Amino acid sequence: MNQTTTNLSRDMHYLQLLSNSFPTIAAASTEIINLEAILNLPKGTEHFLADLHGESEAFLHVLKNASGNIKRKVTELFAGDIRDKERRELCTLIYYPEQKIELIKAAEPDIEDWYHITIHRLVAVCRDVSSKYTRSKVRKSLPEEFGYIIEELLHERTDDTDKAAYVSVIVDTIISTGRADDFIIALCNVIQRLAIDQLHILGDIYDRGSGAHIILDTMRQYHSWDIQWGNHDILWMGACAGNDACICNVLRLSLRYANLATLEEGYGINLVPLATFAMDVYGDDRCEEFIPILLKGNSLDEKTMRLTAQMHKAITVIQFKTEAQIFKRRPQWQMEDRCLLEAVNYEKGICTIGSKDYEMTSCHFPTIDPADPSQLTPEEELLMQKLHHSFRVCEKLRKHMKMLLSHGCMYLISNHNLLFHASCPLNADGSLKEVEIYPGKRYTGKDLMHNIGMMIRAAFTSDTESEMRQYAKDFFLYLWCGKDSPLFDKSKMATFERYFLTDKDTYKEEKGYYFQLRDSEEICDRILDAFEVKGPNRHIINGHVPVHASKGENPIKANGKLMVIDGGFSEAYHHETGIAGYTLVYHSRGFQLVQHEPFKSATEAIQKGTDIKSSTQLVELSAHRMLVADTDKGDELRSQIEDLRELLYAYRHGILKEKK
């Protein structure tokens, strides 16, 4: 018996199942032909974004313009044929079709002529962005009501004299039946859809900006995306799972930036109990350390500012208490030194860390018992019960967390690229560090990331045994601020020090060895080997730490092996980075890093045709145009082809009968 026959006898059950989908030699052969053809199409375009931090308007614009990719295609198609202003108008129409059409109809004297010209131009753009996909894939992207018409227009040209009248009548009829607006909107949405084949979000959708819930509402409808969880995402996941320390951190960060829209409007979290408690307890406190940071377009009157500061202090004190309770419950984390409420001399107004005394900015803590600083008062207990209930019963929050679980993980290997949000913990010599996550269980690298991901899921799984589930819920706090957490990887989170100590030297957070060593190509190769990332052109792609472009920092590190794409999407970081974020584009020609300037507003983009000002840096060009065959999808398709060839062998040698 030859090797093929041996394999067939071992895999007969699988082949019988496969024969249900391909019941004849003709069906199996046709599929092989189809898959072989797909292998030779250009690779689809991947987009990488990181650290969105609730900046929904800028994120949505980058999604609509495909990081400038649509503008580039419009320029290539129409350069020399139409004026620059018309190209800008066409791009804006593609990004915001509904709003732009209304403006044009109000100002355009010959709307039918505009419809004719615009539809033909949009069809040309759509034809260009769809050229690297199979007809079947394009067809699946088309809206049902216009699918047939768009497909016909994509595959017919007006320069074909035999079909010119046919195409012209289609466009005339779209206009005469009053469907031009809807057709243009549908066509623009298809262009947006096909411009990005796969979207990778490298973490931190939440906090600082006010639109995290809007971003996730958008992603619910998005065709293909994944996320590598960031520390801020984990914080919200922990809050949803019922970790009170995470709930406090979520509230504290929202109040710090006076961003209550996500909590109140996005998720309907009731903050009245917190406001009432804060006014009662801190009504006479100036709460100067807790005055919120106001971002773009956010202004508060004096009364609201004062109340926000009081709420901010109230939840911060409760946060330090609930964190201390968990640190004491989990001594194996070795984080009891962060129970700093116990290090305060409340009479003298000093805090002793190590052997050194530090002056406090203020020492007004009416809810703290110096004999047991981490104990909540009855009023704080009641408040936390109400807040805990609000987070646990919020249906929309749970849906969004379910999305993060279903589309997310701690790391991803995609087309020879290793994606994770922040860090892979290392020792001083660059070797992978063992980290204890389960009691007595230590892991490194890929195993560490995998088991953390499993623990996160365990916190949301009802059949997890109660003790393990409680540990998993507690572990969200370690992931947020633990020294060896791959999502943090610093010596400490100096939140207490920044609020309450006058000595700014105490604010320093020493970065882990990953951040100190990641400029080394050898270290990056060691990590890639540990994660079993194959290929000659392999990379690590991270976010998390803003790149200070204004100070000359380069996001491309380790001789091109590592790319850091957190350029400060959030306005809170613009003064640090000097820019407003990076996006990384990986198309069939190679990698392009796109550096963005701050986005003003969608309204200005619609009315004035402005776009995000972006500059593009070529990171790495491929020696040949990459095909589907060069990707993970190509490996998958080759495996399917091999299976189908075995099925053909079985049919042709009578091992299986065709189902005619």
XYZ file of C-alpha atoms in Angstrom:
660
model
C 0.000 0.000 0.000
C 1.471 3.371 -0.993
C 1.719 6.412 1.276
C -1.370 8.085 -0.250
C -3.489 4.996 0.476
C -2.149 4.871 4.042
C -3.110 8.538 4.556
C -6.549 7.880 3.062
C -7.312 5.016 5.427
C -6.322 7.223 8.351
C -8.350 10.207 7.160
C -11.401 8.473 5.691
C -13.793 10.019 8.189
C -12.573 13.508 7.308
C -12.777 12.807 3.563
C -16.325 11.536 3.937
C -17.252 14.796 5.630
C -15.434 16.763 2.903
C -17.357 14.858 0.237
C -20.594 16.368 1.557
C -19.382 19.780 0.368
C -17.727 18.489 -2.811
C -19.773 15.438 -3.849
C -18.238 14.914 -7.316
C -14.915 14.957 -9.131
C -16.125 18.046 -11.001
C -16.968 19.913 -7.782
C -13.637 19.080 -6.126
C -11.675 19.961 -9.287
C -13.470 23.293 -9.663
C -12.669 24.210 -6.077
C -8.987 23.349 -6.564
C -8.896 25.585 -9.646
C -10.577 28.384 -7.666
C -8.192 28.100 -4.704
C -5.094 27.917 -6.899
C -6.241 31.101 -8.649
C -6.833 32.895 -5.332
C -3.253 32.080 -4.276
C -2.046 34.282 -7.124
C -4.076 37.369 -6.240
C -2.272 40.299 -4.543
C -2.237 40.214 -0.751
C -5.089 42.147 0.897
C -4.331 45.391 2.753
C -3.943 45.157 6.533
C -4.242 48.194 8.787
C -2.738 48.392 12.272
C -3.921 50.938 14.841
C -3.132 51.245 18.541
C -4.136 53.224 21.609
C -7.310 54.833 20.309
C -8.290 55.949 23.826
C -11.859 56.859 22.989
C -10.987 59.229 20.111
C -13.914 57.983 18.065
C -14.107 60.846 15.566
C -10.436 60.591 14.541
C -10.636 56.782 14.509
C -13.720 56.759 12.288
C -12.100 59.196 9.861
C -8.948 57.065 9.593
C -11.192 54.058 9.010
C -13.104 55.918 6.283
C -10.019 57.210 4.475
C -8.030 53.982 4.998
C -5.083 55.966 6.368
C -4.945 58.019 3.179
C -5.086 54.965 0.914
C -8.323 56.090 -0.752
C -6.920 59.573 -1.392
C -3.825 57.994 -2.956
C -5.945 55.858 -5.278
C -8.135 58.813 -6.310
C -4.999 60.837 -7.086
C -3.500 57.997 -9.163
C -6.744 57.486 -11.087
C -7.585 61.106 -11.855
C -4.301 63.052 -11.707
C -4.207 65.280 -14.780
C -7.893 64.653 -15.524
C -9.629 66.598 -12.779
C -8.586 69.473 -10.559
C -7.197 68.996 -7.060
C -10.322 70.553 -5.549
C -12.540 68.033 -7.362
C -10.364 65.157 -6.129
C -10.711 66.432 -2.552
C -14.475 66.715 -2.989
C -14.635 63.156 -4.342
C -12.624 61.853 -1.384
C -14.861 63.649 1.100
C -17.906 62.196 -0.642
C -16.454 58.694 -0.253
C -15.776 59.287 3.456
C -19.081 61.007 4.367
C -21.533 60.299 1.530
C -24.830 61.094 3.294
C -23.730 64.466 4.646
C -21.777 65.518 1.557
C -24.635 64.760 -0.848
C -26.942 67.087 1.087
C -24.411 69.934 0.864
C -23.869 69.362 -2.859
C -27.604 69.217 -3.643
C -28.051 72.580 -1.932
C -25.351 74.232 -4.055
C -25.180 72.300 -7.366
C -27.192 73.932 -10.210
C -27.204 70.831 -12.447
C -27.563 67.895 -10.092
C -28.274 65.323 -12.825
C -25.010 66.151 -14.560
C -23.226 65.870 -11.195
C -24.847 62.471 -10.609
C -23.622 61.199 -14.008
C -20.051 62.380 -13.512
C -19.842 61.250 -9.887
C -21.254 57.753 -10.409
C -18.750 57.055 -13.200
C -15.875 58.314 -11.025
C -16.978 56.268 -8.025
C -17.289 53.153 -10.172
C -13.691 53.717 -11.352
C -12.468 53.998 -7.744
C -14.484 50.949 -6.695
C -13.087 48.964 -9.634
C -9.558 49.858 -8.530
C -9.978 48.917 -4.843
C -11.748 45.661 -5.764
C -9.124 44.547 -8.290
C -7.167 42.396 -5.828
C -10.190 40.357 -4.740
C -12.141 37.533 -6.355
C -15.529 38.362 -7.840
C -17.057 36.158 -5.161
C -15.477 38.173 -2.335
C -16.465 41.478 -3.933
C -20.002 40.184 -4.433
C -20.283 39.377 -0.723
C -19.310 42.972 0.064
C -22.072 44.497 -2.047
C -25.367 45.686 -0.563
C -28.264 43.430 -1.487
C -30.410 46.119 -3.104
C -27.663 47.330 -5.489
C -25.430 44.272 -5.669
C -26.328 43.234 -9.212
C -26.073 46.773 -10.615
C -22.715 47.523 -8.986
C -21.302 44.208 -10.162
C -22.400 44.928 -13.719
C -20.826 48.390 -13.671
C -17.574 47.091 -12.180
C -17.087 44.641 -15.002
C -18.245 46.747 -17.927
C -16.441 49.779 -19.366
C -17.765 52.759 -21.294
C -14.792 52.484 -23.693
C -16.255 49.160 -24.862
C -18.408 50.495 -27.734
C -20.624 47.403 -27.661
C -21.510 48.015 -24.019
C -21.374 51.823 -23.787
C -25.130 52.230 -24.289
C -25.818 49.441 -21.775
C -23.728 51.153 -19.082
C -25.200 54.560 -19.900
C -28.775 53.305 -19.575
C -28.000 51.767 -16.170
C -26.730 55.122 -14.860
C -29.616 57.049 -16.497
C -32.162 54.739 -14.899
C -30.577 54.984 -11.459
C -31.007 58.768 -11.689
C -34.487 58.795 -13.277
C -35.900 56.452 -10.628
C -34.714 58.751 -7.844
C -32.196 56.241 -6.505
C -28.998 58.180 -7.237
C -28.415 59.295 -3.635
C -28.866 55.796 -2.224
C -26.734 54.274 -4.975
C -23.878 56.733 -4.385
C -24.007 56.096 -0.632
C -23.911 52.334 -1.224
C -20.996 52.660 -3.646
C -19.002 54.836 -1.213
C -19.539 52.306 1.574
C -18.315 49.496 -0.682
C -15.144 51.483 -1.458
C -14.508 51.987 2.261
C -15.158 48.295 2.883
C -12.766 47.052 0.196
C -9.955 49.518 0.971
C -9.140 47.626 4.197
C -9.088 43.834 4.133
C -8.175 43.280 7.792
C -8.024 45.717 10.712
C -5.743 45.009 13.683
C -6.271 47.080 16.850
C -3.316 46.747 19.201
C -5.228 47.612 22.336
C -6.522 50.488 24.441
C -9.859 51.427 22.964
C -10.915 52.826 26.359
C -10.227 55.840 28.630
C -9.356 59.507 28.193
C -11.504 60.240 25.122
C -15.293 60.156 25.249
C -16.139 57.750 22.410
C -14.944 54.241 23.286
C -18.512 52.951 23.129
C -18.935 54.557 19.686
C -15.801 52.786 18.446
C -17.114 49.429 19.650
C -20.570 50.076 18.201
C -18.804 50.636 14.873
C -16.774 47.455 15.225
C -19.931 45.395 15.771
C -20.700 45.941 12.080
C -17.128 45.824 10.785
C -16.267 43.089 8.305
C -12.954 41.755 9.638
C -11.029 42.870 12.711
C -9.130 41.666 15.733
C -7.805 43.228 18.924
C -4.851 42.504 21.147
C -6.080 43.612 24.559
C -4.482 46.672 26.116
C -4.212 47.538 29.800
C -7.130 49.982 29.584
C -9.330 47.397 27.855
C -8.454 44.918 30.600
C -9.444 47.492 33.206
C -12.949 47.766 31.720
C -13.174 44.008 31.315
C -12.308 43.643 34.993
C -14.963 46.205 35.916
C -17.557 44.304 33.899
C -16.474 41.040 35.558
C -17.098 42.586 38.976
C -13.632 43.601 40.217
C -14.342 46.602 42.465
C -10.788 47.952 42.222
C -11.142 47.989 38.423
C -14.511 49.748 38.736
C -12.868 52.431 40.874
C -9.993 52.855 38.411
C -12.415 53.191 35.481
C -14.364 55.878 37.354
C -11.216 57.658 38.519
C -9.777 57.919 35.002
C -13.106 59.124 33.624
C -13.338 61.809 36.277
C -9.685 62.778 35.873
C -10.384 63.778 32.259
C -13.943 64.984 32.951
C -15.094 62.314 30.528
C -18.388 60.982 31.795
C -20.002 60.534 28.373
C -18.804 56.941 27.984
C -20.069 55.994 31.432
C -23.373 57.883 31.494
C -24.413 58.157 27.828
C -22.614 55.089 26.498
C -23.409 52.612 29.261
C -25.985 54.279 31.489
C -23.869 53.970 34.659
C -25.657 55.852 37.427
C -23.185 58.290 39.024
C -25.724 60.074 41.237
C -24.844 57.934 44.298
C -21.157 58.836 43.875
C -21.963 62.536 43.477
C -24.189 62.522 46.552
C -21.563 60.709 48.623
C -18.781 63.053 47.432
C -20.743 66.188 48.308
C -21.559 64.834 51.760
C -18.025 63.730 52.636
C -15.836 66.211 50.747
C -18.120 69.250 50.625
C -15.609 71.375 52.567
C -12.538 69.974 50.782
C -10.977 72.018 47.949
C -9.697 68.765 46.388
C -6.993 70.676 44.518
C -5.106 67.521 43.518
C -8.248 66.244 41.837
C -9.169 69.129 39.535
C -9.902 67.362 36.207
C -7.792 67.704 33.063
C -9.953 69.268 30.356
C -9.413 68.100 26.788
C -10.511 69.606 23.454
C -14.046 70.940 23.379
C -14.615 70.162 27.050
C -15.458 72.979 29.448
C -16.983 72.943 32.912
C -18.458 75.719 34.995
C -16.962 76.287 38.446
C -19.689 74.347 40.277
C -19.390 71.302 38.021
C -15.598 71.448 38.201
C -15.754 71.397 41.999
C -18.217 68.501 42.097
C -16.130 66.533 39.591
C -13.034 67.043 41.761
C -14.938 65.860 44.856
C -16.185 62.749 43.049
C -12.670 62.210 41.749
C -11.195 62.228 45.258
C -13.970 60.094 46.710
C -13.504 57.263 44.228
C -9.698 57.519 44.390
C -9.660 56.930 48.140
C -12.022 53.976 47.724
C -9.784 52.683 44.923
C -6.715 52.594 47.183
C -8.748 50.750 49.814
C -10.141 48.106 47.451
C -6.740 47.599 45.823
C -5.119 47.053 49.232
C -7.742 44.426 50.085
C -6.892 42.458 46.940
C -3.112 42.849 47.412
C -3.437 41.388 50.912
C -5.666 38.592 49.640
C -3.033 37.679 47.004
C 0.346 37.854 48.821
C 2.027 35.848 46.028
C 1.809 38.979 43.853
C 4.226 40.721 46.269
C 2.355 44.004 45.974
C 1.562 44.737 49.630
C 4.136 47.531 49.488
C 1.565 49.392 47.362
C -0.857 49.588 50.324
C 0.346 53.143 50.903
C -2.627 54.315 52.956
C -0.990 52.291 55.744
C 2.264 54.206 55.293
C 0.692 57.591 56.084
C 1.071 59.359 59.415
C -2.273 61.143 59.410
C -1.351 63.491 62.255
C 1.949 64.683 60.768
C 0.861 64.572 57.113
C 3.787 62.464 55.940
C 4.088 59.154 54.113
C 6.948 56.769 54.883
C 8.189 54.719 51.919
C 11.120 52.492 52.724
C 13.042 54.436 55.312
C 12.254 57.879 53.939
C 9.497 60.289 54.935
C 7.697 62.269 52.239
C 5.515 65.332 52.695
C 1.870 64.955 51.656
C 0.162 67.526 49.435
C -2.816 67.278 51.786
C -3.970 64.907 54.473
C -7.718 65.257 54.647
C -9.147 61.716 54.695
C -12.406 61.731 56.663
C -13.287 58.136 55.649
C -9.989 56.545 56.712
C -9.483 54.841 60.067
C -5.706 55.042 60.752
C -5.959 51.756 62.640
C -7.378 49.990 59.542
C -6.886 52.258 56.503
C -8.153 49.774 53.886
C -11.510 49.251 55.599
C -14.462 50.831 53.759
C -16.912 52.847 55.812
C -20.553 51.633 55.773
C -21.376 54.499 53.397
C -18.517 53.525 51.061
C -19.646 49.891 51.184
C -23.164 50.902 50.152
C -21.844 53.132 47.379
C -19.656 50.331 45.997
C -22.601 47.923 46.053
C -24.579 50.352 43.884
C -21.702 50.974 41.476
C -20.902 47.261 41.291
C -24.536 46.556 40.425
C -24.549 49.235 37.686
C -21.524 47.723 35.949
C -22.689 44.144 36.312
C -26.194 44.651 34.913
C -25.277 46.951 31.998
C -26.312 44.944 28.951
C -24.463 47.124 26.439
C -21.226 46.931 28.417
C -21.506 43.150 28.551
C -22.090 43.020 24.782
C -19.002 45.122 24.179
C -16.920 42.956 26.522
C -18.184 39.873 24.714
C -16.954 41.447 21.466
C -13.521 42.030 22.983
C -13.430 38.389 24.061
C -14.609 36.986 20.732
C -12.323 39.169 18.592
C -9.441 39.491 21.011
C -6.485 37.832 22.644
C -3.265 38.754 24.424
C -1.209 38.293 21.264
C -1.631 37.419 17.605
C 0.677 36.026 14.956
C -0.471 37.266 11.560
C 1.478 36.991 8.296
C 4.887 36.713 10.031
C 4.094 39.580 12.423
C 3.838 39.212 16.199
C 1.256 41.606 17.622
C 0.827 42.442 21.298
C -0.063 45.631 23.102
C 2.816 46.379 25.432
C 5.498 43.953 26.537
C 6.912 40.463 26.727
C 8.541 40.344 30.210
C 12.316 39.815 30.064
C 15.203 39.315 32.472
C 18.182 41.659 32.548
C 20.097 39.415 30.132
C 17.245 39.479 27.599
C 16.012 35.974 28.352
C 12.270 35.472 28.733
C 11.129 36.020 32.302
C 9.082 33.466 34.214
C 5.926 35.028 35.623
C 3.586 33.392 38.119
C -0.035 33.845 37.157
C -1.774 30.852 38.725
C -0.597 30.033 42.270
C 2.503 27.909 41.764
C 2.293 28.086 37.953
C 4.999 30.027 36.106
C 5.173 30.730 32.378
C 7.243 32.644 29.845
C 6.620 34.186 26.428
C 3.957 32.510 24.336
C 2.771 30.232 27.161
C 2.499 33.234 29.469
C 0.343 35.161 26.999
C -1.823 32.119 26.257
C -2.495 31.286 29.899
C -3.278 34.900 30.781
C -5.805 34.885 27.956
C -7.348 31.688 29.319
C -7.580 33.212 32.793
C -9.305 36.330 31.453
C -11.899 34.144 29.754
C -12.331 32.101 32.945
C -13.557 35.228 34.739
C -16.510 35.365 32.338
C -17.226 31.633 32.167
C -19.998 30.410 34.442
C -18.725 26.825 34.637
C -15.347 27.911 36.092
C -15.099 26.711 39.689
C -15.837 29.523 42.125
C -12.361 29.789 43.694
C -10.650 29.921 40.301
C -13.186 32.405 38.990
C -12.580 34.712 41.970
C -8.823 34.518 41.406
C -9.341 35.319 37.725
C -11.437 38.375 38.658
C -8.764 39.567 41.093
C -6.073 39.029 38.454
C -7.458 41.863 36.315
C -5.929 44.221 38.890
C -2.521 42.567 38.572
C -2.709 42.873 34.784
C -3.459 46.564 35.226
C -0.624 47.454 37.606
C 1.454 44.344 38.419
C 5.220 44.611 38.011
C 5.515 41.588 35.688
C 2.243 42.068 33.821
C 2.785 42.015 30.039
C 0.306 44.908 29.905
C 2.227 47.077 32.393
C 5.829 45.896 33.009
C 6.993 48.705 35.278
C 8.359 48.822 38.804
C 5.147 50.352 40.164
C 2.101 52.396 39.206
C 2.739 55.661 41.026
C -0.884 56.828 41.179
C -0.801 57.449 44.942
C 2.476 59.338 44.724
C 1.280 61.621 41.912
C -1.844 62.583 43.822
C -0.522 62.918 47.342
C 3.283 63.351 47.544
C 5.118 66.616 46.876
C 8.417 64.958 45.907
C 8.239 64.344 42.144
C 11.102 61.848 42.308
C 8.578 59.398 43.750
C 6.512 59.601 40.558
C 9.086 57.731 38.516
C 8.027 54.332 37.190
C 10.998 52.225 36.112
C 10.245 50.431 32.839
C 10.832 46.699 32.579
C 13.712 45.165 30.650
C 11.604 44.668 27.517
C 11.385 48.435 27.036
C 15.085 48.835 27.804
C 16.232 46.089 25.413
C 13.758 46.227 22.525
C 16.107 48.290 20.341
C 18.245 45.169 20.003
C 17.647 43.102 16.860
C 19.008 40.045 18.686
C 16.476 40.423 21.512
C 13.608 40.829 19.044
C 14.730 37.711 17.173
C 14.846 35.820 20.470
C 11.240 36.808 21.221
C 10.091 35.962 17.690
C 11.764 32.555 17.965
C 10.056 31.929 21.311
C 6.667 32.684 19.731
C 7.552 30.475 16.731
C 7.108 33.297 14.229
C 8.489 32.132 10.907
C 9.674 33.911 7.791
C 12.660 36.053 6.739
C 10.751 39.355 7.103
C 9.166 38.975 10.523
C 8.345 41.784 12.921
C 7.053 42.669 16.371
C 4.337 45.343 16.349
C 3.420 47.136 19.614
C 1.518 50.116 20.959
C 1.223 51.215 24.623
C 4.177 53.603 24.978
C 3.747 56.883 23.061
C 6.541 57.602 20.590
C 7.878 61.115 21.165
C 8.187 62.082 17.516
C 8.675 65.766 18.396
C 11.878 64.791 20.244
C 13.174 62.745 17.347
C 12.209 59.296 18.611
C 11.863 56.755 15.813
C 8.917 54.333 15.904
C 10.994 51.856 13.849
C 13.389 50.003 16.139
C 15.824 47.069 16.123
C 16.829 47.600 12.500
C 13.201 47.327 11.382
C 12.356 44.245 13.454
C 10.057 46.168 15.824
C 7.485 48.877 15.121
C 5.800 50.936 17.847
C 2.650 52.572 16.528
C 1.393 54.498 19.551
C 1.912 58.030 18.349
C -0.641 59.627 20.628
C -4.096 59.202 19.092
C -5.533 60.684 22.293
C -5.435 64.444 22.665
C -4.046 63.914 26.164
C -0.762 62.800 24.550
C -0.471 65.367 21.734
C 1.743 67.679 23.773
C 4.067 64.734 24.539
C 4.311 63.176 21.090
C 3.890 66.229 18.877
C 1.641 64.241 16.527
C -1.772 62.547 16.665
C -1.038 58.918 16.107
C 0.393 56.402 13.684
C -1.260 53.819 11.543
C 0.668 51.034 9.908
C -0.402 49.822 6.460
C 0.759 46.441 5.158
C -0.183 45.932 1.516
C 1.140 43.801 -1.310
C 4.147 46.098 -1.839
C 5.265 46.163 1.798
C 4.913 48.273 4.963
C 4.059 51.959 5.151
C 3.946 53.921 8.406
C 1.487 56.814 8.275
C 2.005 59.681 10.726
C -1.104 61.772 11.413
C -1.593 65.356 12.486
C -4.472 66.170 14.878
C -7.922 65.737 13.350
C -10.074 68.841 13.663
C -13.590 67.511 13.122
C -15.798 65.537 10.769
C -17.925 68.673 10.277
C -14.955 70.629 8.908
C -13.952 67.672 6.736
C -17.441 67.572 5.202
C -17.876 71.299 4.724
C -14.346 72.244 3.583
C -13.091 68.975 2.143
C -10.228 68.870 4.641
C -8.570 65.591 5.524
C -6.211 64.483 8.285
C -2.781 65.740 7.288
C -0.606 62.657 7.105
C 2.910 61.829 6.058
C 3.953 58.380 4.904
C 7.229 56.637 5.615
C 8.202 53.518 3.697
C 9.267 50.995 6.308
C 9.974 47.956 4.210
C 9.361 47.182 0.553
C 8.983 43.609 -0.641
C 11.317 42.314 -3.350
C 8.236 41.081 -5.208
C 4.580 41.958 -5.015
C 3.190 39.794 -2.227
C 0.409 37.441 -3.133
C -2.161 35.573 -1.093
C 0.249 32.629 -1.463
C 2.741 34.506 0.772
C 0.282 34.884 3.670
C -1.233 32.760 6.435
C -4.321 32.510 4.252
C -2.112 31.045 1.547
C -0.923 28.306 3.929
C -4.545 27.572 4.774
C -5.564 27.402 1.116
C -2.656 25.098 0.237
C -3.756 22.769 3.017
C -7.299 22.792 1.614
C -5.970 22.059 -1.880
C -3.996 19.101 -0.530
C -7.138 17.737 1.142
C -9.135 18.167 -2.063
C -6.476 16.342 -4.066
C -6.768 13.449 -1.634
C -10.530 13.531 -2.149
C -9.996 13.387 -5.934
C -7.681 10.389 -5.469
C -10.375 8.669 -3.388
C -13.031 9.291 -6.043
C -10.844 8.188 -8.945
C -9.682 4.984 -7.238
C -13.121 3.931 -6.057
C -12.338 4.454 -2.359
C -15.254 6.910 -2.186
C -18.226 7.070 -4.516
C -19.330 10.303 -6.131
C -22.717 11.552 -4.937
C -24.253 12.294 -8.288
